[in-house]
Short mmCIF file of C-alpha atoms in Angstrom, two decimals:
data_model
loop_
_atom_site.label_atom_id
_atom_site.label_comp_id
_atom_site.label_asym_id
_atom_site.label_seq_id
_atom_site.Cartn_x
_atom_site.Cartn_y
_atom_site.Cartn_z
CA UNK A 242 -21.61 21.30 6.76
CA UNK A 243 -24.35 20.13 4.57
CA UNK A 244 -23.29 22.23 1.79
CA UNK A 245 -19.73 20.96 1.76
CA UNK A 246 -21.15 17.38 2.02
CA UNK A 247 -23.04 18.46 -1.04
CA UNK A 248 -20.22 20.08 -3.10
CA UNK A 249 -18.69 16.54 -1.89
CA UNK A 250 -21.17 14.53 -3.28
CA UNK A 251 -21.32 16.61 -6.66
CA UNK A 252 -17.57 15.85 -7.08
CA UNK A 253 -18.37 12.21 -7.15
CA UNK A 254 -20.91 12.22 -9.58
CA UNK A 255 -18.66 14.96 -11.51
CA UNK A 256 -16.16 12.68 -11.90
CA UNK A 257 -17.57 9.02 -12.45
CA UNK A 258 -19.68 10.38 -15.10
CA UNK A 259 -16.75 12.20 -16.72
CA UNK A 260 -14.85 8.87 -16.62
CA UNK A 261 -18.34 6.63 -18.34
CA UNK A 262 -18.73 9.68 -21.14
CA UNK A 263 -14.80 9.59 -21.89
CA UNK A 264 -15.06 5.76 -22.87
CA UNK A 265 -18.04 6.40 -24.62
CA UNK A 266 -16.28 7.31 -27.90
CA UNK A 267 -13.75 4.31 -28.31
CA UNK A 268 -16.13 1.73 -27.36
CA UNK A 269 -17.14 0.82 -31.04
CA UNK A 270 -13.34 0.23 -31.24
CA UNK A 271 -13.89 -3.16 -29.31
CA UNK A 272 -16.50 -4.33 -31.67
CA UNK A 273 -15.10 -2.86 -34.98
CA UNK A 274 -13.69 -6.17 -36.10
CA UNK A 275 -16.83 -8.27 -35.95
CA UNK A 276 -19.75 -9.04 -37.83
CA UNK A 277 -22.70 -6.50 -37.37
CA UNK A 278 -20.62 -4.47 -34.59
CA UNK A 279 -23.52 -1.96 -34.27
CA UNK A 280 -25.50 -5.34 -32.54
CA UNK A 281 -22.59 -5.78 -30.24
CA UNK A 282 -22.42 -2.79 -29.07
CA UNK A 283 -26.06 -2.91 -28.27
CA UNK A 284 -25.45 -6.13 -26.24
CA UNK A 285 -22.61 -4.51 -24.32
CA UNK A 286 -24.70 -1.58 -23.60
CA UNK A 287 -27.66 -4.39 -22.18
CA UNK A 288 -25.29 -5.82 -20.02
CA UNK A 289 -24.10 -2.47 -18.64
CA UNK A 290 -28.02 -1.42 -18.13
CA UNK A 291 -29.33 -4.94 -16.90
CA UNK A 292 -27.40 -5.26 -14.32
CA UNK A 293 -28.78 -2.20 -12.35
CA UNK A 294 -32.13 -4.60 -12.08
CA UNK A 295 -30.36 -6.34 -8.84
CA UNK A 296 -27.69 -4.20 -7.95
CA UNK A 297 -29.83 -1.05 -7.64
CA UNK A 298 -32.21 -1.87 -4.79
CA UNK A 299 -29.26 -4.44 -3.03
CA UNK A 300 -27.02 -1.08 -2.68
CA UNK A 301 -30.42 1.06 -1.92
CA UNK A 302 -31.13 -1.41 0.86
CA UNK A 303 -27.25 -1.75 2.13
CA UNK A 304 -27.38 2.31 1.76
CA UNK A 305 -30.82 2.71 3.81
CA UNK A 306 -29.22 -0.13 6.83
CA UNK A 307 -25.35 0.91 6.39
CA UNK A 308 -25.03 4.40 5.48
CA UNK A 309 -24.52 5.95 2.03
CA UNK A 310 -20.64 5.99 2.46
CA UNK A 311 -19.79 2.46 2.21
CA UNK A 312 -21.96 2.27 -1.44
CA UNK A 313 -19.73 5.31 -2.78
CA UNK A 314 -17.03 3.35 -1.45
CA UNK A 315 -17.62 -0.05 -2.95
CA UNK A 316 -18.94 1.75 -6.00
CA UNK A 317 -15.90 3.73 -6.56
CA UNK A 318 -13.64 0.85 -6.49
CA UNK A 319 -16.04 -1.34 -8.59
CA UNK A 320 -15.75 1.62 -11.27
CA UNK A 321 -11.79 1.16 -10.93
CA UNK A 322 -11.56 -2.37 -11.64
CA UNK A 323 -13.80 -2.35 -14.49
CA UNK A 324 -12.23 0.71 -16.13
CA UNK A 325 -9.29 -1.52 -16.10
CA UNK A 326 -10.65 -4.08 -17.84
CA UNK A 327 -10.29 -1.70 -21.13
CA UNK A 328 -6.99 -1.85 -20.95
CA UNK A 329 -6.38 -4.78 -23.49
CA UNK A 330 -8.58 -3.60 -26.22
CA UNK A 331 -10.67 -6.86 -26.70
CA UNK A 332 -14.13 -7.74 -26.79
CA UNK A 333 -14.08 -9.87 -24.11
CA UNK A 334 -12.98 -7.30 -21.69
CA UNK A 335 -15.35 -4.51 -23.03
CA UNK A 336 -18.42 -7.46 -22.36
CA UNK A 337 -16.43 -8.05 -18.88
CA UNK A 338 -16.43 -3.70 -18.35
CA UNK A 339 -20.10 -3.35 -19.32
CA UNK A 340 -21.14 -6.28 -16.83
CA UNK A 341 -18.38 -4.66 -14.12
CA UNK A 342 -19.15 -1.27 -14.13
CA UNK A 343 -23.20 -1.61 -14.68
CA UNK A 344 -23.06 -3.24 -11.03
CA UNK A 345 -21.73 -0.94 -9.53
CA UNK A 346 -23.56 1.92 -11.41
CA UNK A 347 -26.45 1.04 -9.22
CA UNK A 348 -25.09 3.23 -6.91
CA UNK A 349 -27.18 6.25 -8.51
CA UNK A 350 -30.01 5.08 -5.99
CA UNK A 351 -27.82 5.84 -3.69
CA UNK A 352 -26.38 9.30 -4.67
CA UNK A 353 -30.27 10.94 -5.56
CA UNK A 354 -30.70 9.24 -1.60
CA UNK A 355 -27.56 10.84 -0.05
CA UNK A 356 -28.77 14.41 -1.57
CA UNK A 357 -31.95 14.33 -0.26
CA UNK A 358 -30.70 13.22 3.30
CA UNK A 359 -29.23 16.72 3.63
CA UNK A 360 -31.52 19.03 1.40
CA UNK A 361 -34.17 20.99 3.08
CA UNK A 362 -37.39 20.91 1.54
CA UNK A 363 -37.58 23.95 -0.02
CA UNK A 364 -33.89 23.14 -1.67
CA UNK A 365 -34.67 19.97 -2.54
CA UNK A 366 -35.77 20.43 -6.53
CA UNK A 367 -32.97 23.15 -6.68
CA UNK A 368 -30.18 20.17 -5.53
CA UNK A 369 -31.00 17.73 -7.71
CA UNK A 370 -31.68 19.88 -10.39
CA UNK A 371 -27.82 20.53 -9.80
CA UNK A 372 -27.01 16.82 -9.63
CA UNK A 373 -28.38 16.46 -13.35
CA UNK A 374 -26.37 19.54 -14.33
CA UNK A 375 -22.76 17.89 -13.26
CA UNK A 376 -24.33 15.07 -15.34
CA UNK A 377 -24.46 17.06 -17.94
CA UNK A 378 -21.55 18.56 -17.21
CA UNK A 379 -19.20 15.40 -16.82
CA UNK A 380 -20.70 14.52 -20.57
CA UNK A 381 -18.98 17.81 -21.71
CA UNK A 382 -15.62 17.55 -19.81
CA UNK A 383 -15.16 13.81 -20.26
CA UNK A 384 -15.34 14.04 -24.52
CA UNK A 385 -13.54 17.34 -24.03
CA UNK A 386 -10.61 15.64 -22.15
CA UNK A 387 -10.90 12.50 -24.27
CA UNK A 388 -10.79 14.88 -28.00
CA UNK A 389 -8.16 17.28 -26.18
CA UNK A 390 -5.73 14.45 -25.25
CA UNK A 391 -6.30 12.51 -28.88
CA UNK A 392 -6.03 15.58 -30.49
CA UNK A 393 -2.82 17.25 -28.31
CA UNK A 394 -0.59 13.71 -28.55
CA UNK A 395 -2.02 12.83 -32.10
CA UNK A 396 -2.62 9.63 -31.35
CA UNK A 397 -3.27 7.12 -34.04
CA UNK A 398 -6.36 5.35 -33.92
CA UNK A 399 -4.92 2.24 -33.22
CA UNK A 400 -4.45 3.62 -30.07
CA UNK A 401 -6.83 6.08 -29.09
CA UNK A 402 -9.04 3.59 -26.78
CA UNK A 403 -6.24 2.20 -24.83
CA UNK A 404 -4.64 5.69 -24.30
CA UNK A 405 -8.31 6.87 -23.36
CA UNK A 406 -8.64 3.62 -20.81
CA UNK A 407 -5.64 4.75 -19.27
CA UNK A 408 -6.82 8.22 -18.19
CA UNK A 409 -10.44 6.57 -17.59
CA UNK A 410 -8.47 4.41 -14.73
CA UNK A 411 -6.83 7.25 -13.44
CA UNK A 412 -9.52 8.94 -12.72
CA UNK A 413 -11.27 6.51 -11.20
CA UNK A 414 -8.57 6.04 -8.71
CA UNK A 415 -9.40 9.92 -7.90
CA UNK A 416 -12.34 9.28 -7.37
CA UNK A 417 -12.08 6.40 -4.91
CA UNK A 418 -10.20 8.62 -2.65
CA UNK A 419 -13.15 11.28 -2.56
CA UNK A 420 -15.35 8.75 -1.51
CA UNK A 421 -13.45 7.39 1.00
CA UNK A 422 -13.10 11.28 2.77
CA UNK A 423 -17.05 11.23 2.30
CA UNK A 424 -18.73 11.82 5.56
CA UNK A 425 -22.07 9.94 5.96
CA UNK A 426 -25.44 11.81 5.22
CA UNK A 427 -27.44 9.13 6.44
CA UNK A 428 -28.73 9.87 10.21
CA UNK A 429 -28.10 6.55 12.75
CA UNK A 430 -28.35 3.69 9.85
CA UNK A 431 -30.02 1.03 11.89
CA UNK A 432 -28.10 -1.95 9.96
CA UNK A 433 -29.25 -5.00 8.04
CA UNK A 434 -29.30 -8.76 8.91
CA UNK A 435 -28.14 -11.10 6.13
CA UNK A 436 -31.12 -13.06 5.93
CA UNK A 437 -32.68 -9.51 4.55
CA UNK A 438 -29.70 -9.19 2.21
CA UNK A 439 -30.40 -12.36 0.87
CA UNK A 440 -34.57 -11.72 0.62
CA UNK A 441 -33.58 -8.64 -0.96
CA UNK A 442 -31.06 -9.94 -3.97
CA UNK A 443 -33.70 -12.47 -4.58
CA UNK A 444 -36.65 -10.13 -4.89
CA UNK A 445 -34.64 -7.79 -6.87
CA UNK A 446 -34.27 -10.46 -9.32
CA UNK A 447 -38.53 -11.03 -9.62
CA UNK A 448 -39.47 -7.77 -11.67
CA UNK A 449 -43.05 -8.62 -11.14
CA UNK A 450 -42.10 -8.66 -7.06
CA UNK A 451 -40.50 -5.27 -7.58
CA UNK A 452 -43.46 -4.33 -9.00
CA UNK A 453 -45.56 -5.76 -6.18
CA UNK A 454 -43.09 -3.57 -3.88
CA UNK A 455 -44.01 -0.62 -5.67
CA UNK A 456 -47.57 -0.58 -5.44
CA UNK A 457 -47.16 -1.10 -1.39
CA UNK A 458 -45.37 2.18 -1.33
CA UNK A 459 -47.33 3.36 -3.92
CA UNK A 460 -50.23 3.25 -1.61
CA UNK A 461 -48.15 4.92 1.61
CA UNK A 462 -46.84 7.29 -0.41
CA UNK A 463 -49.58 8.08 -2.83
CA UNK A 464 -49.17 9.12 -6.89
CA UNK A 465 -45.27 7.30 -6.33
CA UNK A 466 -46.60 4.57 -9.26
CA UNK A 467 -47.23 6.97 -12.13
CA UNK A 468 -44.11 8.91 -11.19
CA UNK A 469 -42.13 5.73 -11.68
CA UNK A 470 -43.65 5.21 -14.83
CA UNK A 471 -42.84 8.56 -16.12
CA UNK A 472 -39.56 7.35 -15.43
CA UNK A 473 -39.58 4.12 -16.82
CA UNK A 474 -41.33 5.46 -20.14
CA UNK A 475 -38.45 8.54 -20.02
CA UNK A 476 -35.25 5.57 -19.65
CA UNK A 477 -36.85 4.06 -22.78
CA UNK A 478 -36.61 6.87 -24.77
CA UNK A 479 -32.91 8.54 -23.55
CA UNK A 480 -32.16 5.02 -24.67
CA UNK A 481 -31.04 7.10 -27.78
CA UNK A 482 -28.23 8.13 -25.17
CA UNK A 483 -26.45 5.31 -25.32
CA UNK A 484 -27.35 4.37 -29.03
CA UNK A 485 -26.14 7.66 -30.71
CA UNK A 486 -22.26 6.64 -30.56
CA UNK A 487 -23.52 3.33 -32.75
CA UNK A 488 -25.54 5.29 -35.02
CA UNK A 489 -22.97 8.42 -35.86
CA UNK A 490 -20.61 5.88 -36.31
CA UNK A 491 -21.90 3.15 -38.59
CA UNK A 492 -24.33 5.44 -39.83
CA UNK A 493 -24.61 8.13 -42.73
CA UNK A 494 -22.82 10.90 -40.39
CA UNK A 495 -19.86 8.62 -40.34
CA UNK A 496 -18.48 10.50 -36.97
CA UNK A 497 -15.08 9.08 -35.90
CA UNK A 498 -13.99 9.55 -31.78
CA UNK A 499 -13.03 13.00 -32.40
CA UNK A 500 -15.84 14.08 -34.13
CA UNK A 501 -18.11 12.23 -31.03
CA UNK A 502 -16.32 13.84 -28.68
CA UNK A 503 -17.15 17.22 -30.18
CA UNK A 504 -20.42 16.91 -30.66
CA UNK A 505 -20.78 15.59 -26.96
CA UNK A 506 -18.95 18.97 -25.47
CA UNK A 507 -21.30 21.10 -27.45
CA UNK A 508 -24.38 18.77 -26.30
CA UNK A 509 -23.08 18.42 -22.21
CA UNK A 510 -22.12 22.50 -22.08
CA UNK A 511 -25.60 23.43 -23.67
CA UNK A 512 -27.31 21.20 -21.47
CA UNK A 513 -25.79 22.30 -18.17
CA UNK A 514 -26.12 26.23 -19.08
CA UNK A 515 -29.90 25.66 -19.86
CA UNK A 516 -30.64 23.01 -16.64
CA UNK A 517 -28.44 25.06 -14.16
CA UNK A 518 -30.77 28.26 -15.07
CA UNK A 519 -34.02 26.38 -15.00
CA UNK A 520 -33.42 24.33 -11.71
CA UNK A 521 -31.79 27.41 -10.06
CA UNK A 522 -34.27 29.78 -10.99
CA UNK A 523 -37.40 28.55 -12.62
CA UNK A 524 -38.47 24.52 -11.04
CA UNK A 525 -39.64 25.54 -8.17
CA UNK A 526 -42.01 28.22 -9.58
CA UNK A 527 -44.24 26.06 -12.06
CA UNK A 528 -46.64 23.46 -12.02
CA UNK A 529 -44.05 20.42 -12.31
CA UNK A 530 -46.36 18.37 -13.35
CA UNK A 531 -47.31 20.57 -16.22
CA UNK A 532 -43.96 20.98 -17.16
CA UNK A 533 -43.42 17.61 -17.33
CA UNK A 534 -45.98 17.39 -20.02
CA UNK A 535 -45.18 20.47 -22.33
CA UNK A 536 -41.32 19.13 -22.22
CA UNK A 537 -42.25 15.96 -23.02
CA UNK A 538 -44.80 16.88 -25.86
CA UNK A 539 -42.21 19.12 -27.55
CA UNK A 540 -39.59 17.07 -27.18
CA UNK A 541 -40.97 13.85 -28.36
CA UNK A 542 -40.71 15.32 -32.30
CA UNK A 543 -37.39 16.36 -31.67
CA UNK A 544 -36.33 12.67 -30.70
CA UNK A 545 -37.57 11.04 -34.17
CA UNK A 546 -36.17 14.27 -36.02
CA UNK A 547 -32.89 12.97 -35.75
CA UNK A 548 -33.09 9.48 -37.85
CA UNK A 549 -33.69 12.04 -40.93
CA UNK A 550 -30.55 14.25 -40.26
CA UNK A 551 -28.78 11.83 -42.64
CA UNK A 552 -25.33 13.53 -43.17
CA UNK A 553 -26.12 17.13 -42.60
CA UNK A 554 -24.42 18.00 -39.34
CA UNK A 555 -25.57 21.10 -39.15
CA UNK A 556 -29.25 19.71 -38.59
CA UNK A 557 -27.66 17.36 -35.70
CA UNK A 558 -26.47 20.58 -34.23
CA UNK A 559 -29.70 22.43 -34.26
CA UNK A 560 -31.69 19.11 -33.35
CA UNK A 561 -29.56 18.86 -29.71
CA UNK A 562 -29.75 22.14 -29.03
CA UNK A 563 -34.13 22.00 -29.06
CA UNK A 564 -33.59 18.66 -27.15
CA UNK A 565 -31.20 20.59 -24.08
CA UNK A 566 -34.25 23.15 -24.01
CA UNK A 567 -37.10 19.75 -23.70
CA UNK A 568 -36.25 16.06 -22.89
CA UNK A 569 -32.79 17.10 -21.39
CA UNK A 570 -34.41 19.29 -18.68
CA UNK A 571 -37.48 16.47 -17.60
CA UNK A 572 -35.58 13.95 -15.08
CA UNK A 573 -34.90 16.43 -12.53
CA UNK A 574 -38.33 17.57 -12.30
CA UNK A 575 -39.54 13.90 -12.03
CA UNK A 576 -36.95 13.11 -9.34
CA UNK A 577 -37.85 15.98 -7.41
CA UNK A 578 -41.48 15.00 -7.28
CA UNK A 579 -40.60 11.51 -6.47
CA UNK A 580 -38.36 12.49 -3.43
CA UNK A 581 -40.85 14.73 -2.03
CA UNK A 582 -42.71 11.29 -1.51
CA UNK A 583 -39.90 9.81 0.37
CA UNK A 584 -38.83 9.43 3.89
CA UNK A 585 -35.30 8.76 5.66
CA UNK A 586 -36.31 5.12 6.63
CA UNK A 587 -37.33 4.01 3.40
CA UNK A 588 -35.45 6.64 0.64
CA UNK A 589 -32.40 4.41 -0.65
CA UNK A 590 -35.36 1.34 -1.16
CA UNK A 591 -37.29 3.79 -2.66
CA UNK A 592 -34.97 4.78 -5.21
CA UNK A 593 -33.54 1.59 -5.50
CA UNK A 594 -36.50 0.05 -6.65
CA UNK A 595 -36.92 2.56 -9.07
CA UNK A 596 -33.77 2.34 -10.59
CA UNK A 597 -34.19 -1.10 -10.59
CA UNK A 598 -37.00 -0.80 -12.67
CA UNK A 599 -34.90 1.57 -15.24
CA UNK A 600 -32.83 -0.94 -15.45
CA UNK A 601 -35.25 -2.87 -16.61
CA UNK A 602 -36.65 -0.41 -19.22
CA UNK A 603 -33.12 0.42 -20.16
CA UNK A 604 -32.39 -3.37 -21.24
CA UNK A 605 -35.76 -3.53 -22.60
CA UNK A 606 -35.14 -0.20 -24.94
CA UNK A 607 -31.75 -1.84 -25.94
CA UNK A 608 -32.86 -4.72 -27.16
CA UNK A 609 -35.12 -2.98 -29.42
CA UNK A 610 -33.20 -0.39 -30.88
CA UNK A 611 -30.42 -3.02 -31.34
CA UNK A 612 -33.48 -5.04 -33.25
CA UNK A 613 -34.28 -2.03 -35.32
CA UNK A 614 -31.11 -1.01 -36.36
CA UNK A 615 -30.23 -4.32 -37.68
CA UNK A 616 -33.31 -3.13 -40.28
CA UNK A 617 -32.29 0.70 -40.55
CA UNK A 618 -30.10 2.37 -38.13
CA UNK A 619 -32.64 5.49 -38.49
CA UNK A 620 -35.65 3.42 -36.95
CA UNK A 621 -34.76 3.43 -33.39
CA UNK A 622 -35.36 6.84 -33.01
CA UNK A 623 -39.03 6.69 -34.07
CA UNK A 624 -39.29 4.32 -30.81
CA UNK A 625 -37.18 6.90 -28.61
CA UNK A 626 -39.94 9.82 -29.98
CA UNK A 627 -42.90 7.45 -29.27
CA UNK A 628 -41.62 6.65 -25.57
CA UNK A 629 -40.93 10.30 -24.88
CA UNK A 630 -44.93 10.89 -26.07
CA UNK A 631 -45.82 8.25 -23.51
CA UNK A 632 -44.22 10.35 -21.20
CA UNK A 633 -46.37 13.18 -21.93
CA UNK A 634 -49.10 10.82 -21.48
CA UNK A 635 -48.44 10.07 -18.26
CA UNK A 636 -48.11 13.73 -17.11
CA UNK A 637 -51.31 14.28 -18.34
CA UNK A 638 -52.94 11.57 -17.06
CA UNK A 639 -51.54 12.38 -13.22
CA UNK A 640 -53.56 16.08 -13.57
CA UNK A 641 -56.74 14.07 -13.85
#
């Protein structure tokens, strides 16, 4: 039972992330007619990432008293109505998606919380290794679906982000379906009154009290603190996730949807070839916390390598494919480590919190990139490599 619940739960994820990578590619179609569009993107992409700071330990909390099933639930449906939004291809209904669909994208607390409900111990790095490679997966199917149907139909550019809105949509409708057949992983969910909803929206709202929240568990569950701000320091630097669709398209590479999409299936398949192997076979048999650091410390170079690819694609090629063998391969060993230092009463706050917190570093990373590509659009990556050596840091740091 717990494997089909699993295989469940990895169709989810499979999906929704298919559906955010597919719209990836046409979003700089919204902002194409405005001044500076590589800014507004930036500020679309900060709305989509700030609003995990409250929603992420609200649906952790509502998970932890209600059950996992009614966040995929509410989640799912969230992800529907905002992938409508994109419909009309305006800005204000890209800013509406971004502040849509980052609410409900909060339910990623929830999912790395559902997983470990019904992993045994000694599975435990081996499953979410898996969840990160259907991440990495969905980022290869969704441009692959999104270049196959542009390319198959021809479809003008004029029209290539409504036409890819429309499959985004109906894919979301799948996938509120699958969660509804979800059964819940979550043993006897004791409930929640409202007056701890309430406490709980407000407090997500007070980084410093999410902080403070932290360092309580930090101190049940010792070494939780520095494993968070692995984390945080990692979100700042896959920050370049989110900005690489502004810089190969306003940028010397001059990459159109099709060309994005490409690049994307190449960078997802890679990716979930090398993470399946290493979480299958090879997680559980080193030193995580040495990994952690020799990923990070090779990987950091590779991050501000590619502001100086300028129009050789080629290097961009060889660049991603050192990155799927470093950085790509470092959040599964960190979530591992940090669910290990979980229980069932308090894993969906845990995690919440957490990704609460990325949420925060995510809008924080953002805004700077978006800053320092208004001065070159090859500086932001100089901040992604110096986050990612901060990560190494940290890893160090933990040994002593």
């Amino acid at each position: 039972m717990a494997n089909r619940q699993l295989f469940h739960i990895y169709a989810i994820i499979f999906i929704d992330v298919i559906v955010g990578s597919a719209v990836g590619p046409i979003l700089p179609e919204f902002v194409k007619g405005l001044e500076r569009p590589q800014l507004w993107l930036a500020v679309g992409t900060a709305l989509f990432l700030g609003m995990q700071l409250f929603s992420a330990p609200l649906l952790g909390k509502l998970s932890d008293g209600y059950g996992r099933r009614p966040i995929f639930i509410i989640s799912a449906i969230g992800t529907f109505l905002a992938d409508c939004l994109l419909l009309p291809v305006r800005v204000g209904y890209y800013f509406a998606n971004r502040v849509s669909d980052g609410t409900t994208n909060g339910m990623y607390a929830t999912v790395r919380s559902a997983i470990t409900d019904i992993s045994p111990k000694e599975s435990l790095f081996k499953n979410l290794g898996i969840e990160g490679a259907i991440i990495s997966l969905g980022f290869v199917i969704g441009p692959a679906v999104s270049g196959l149907l542009l390319t198959t139909f021809d479809v003008v550019q004029g029209d290539q982000a409504r036409v890819v809105a429309i499959m985004a949509v109906t894919l979301s409708s799948v996938n509120m379906i699958l969660s509804w057949t979800l059964r819940e992983t979550h043993p006897n969910p004791p409930g929640i009154t409202t007056a701890a909803l309430k406490t709980e929206l407000a407090n997500s709202l007070d980084v410093h009290t999410l902080w403070t929240r932290l360092l309580a568990k930090d101190r049940q569950y010792k070494g939780l603190k520095i494993l968070v701000m692995m984390q945080l320091a990692l979100t700042l630097s896959t920050g370049y996730y989110f900005y690489f669709v502004t810089f190969a398209s306003f940028g010397a590479l001059q990459m159109d949807a099709k060309a994005i999409s490409y690049f994307f299936m190449y960078f997802g398949g890679l990716s979930v070839v090398i993470s399946y192997v290493f979480y299958a076979y090879i997680a559980d048999r080193i030193n995580q916390r040495r990994g952690i650091f020799w990923l990070a410390l090779l990987g950091a170079p590779v991050l501000g390598s590619y502001g100086l690819v300028g129009t050789s694609v080629l290097w961009l090629y060889i660049l991603v494919t050192v990155d799927c063998l470093t950085l790509s391969l470092i959040q599964g060993l960190i979530e591992g480590l940090m669910a290990q230092l979980t229980s069932d009463e308090d894993r969906g706050e845990i995690f919440g919190i957490n990704q609460a917190l990325q949420g925060v570093a995510s809008f924080v990373t953002t805004v700077i990139f978006g800053i320092l590509s208004l001065i070159d659009l090859r500086l932001p990556f100089a901040w992604f490599g110096t986050c990612l050596a901060v990560v190494a840091w940290l890893a160090w740091k933990r040994k002593a």
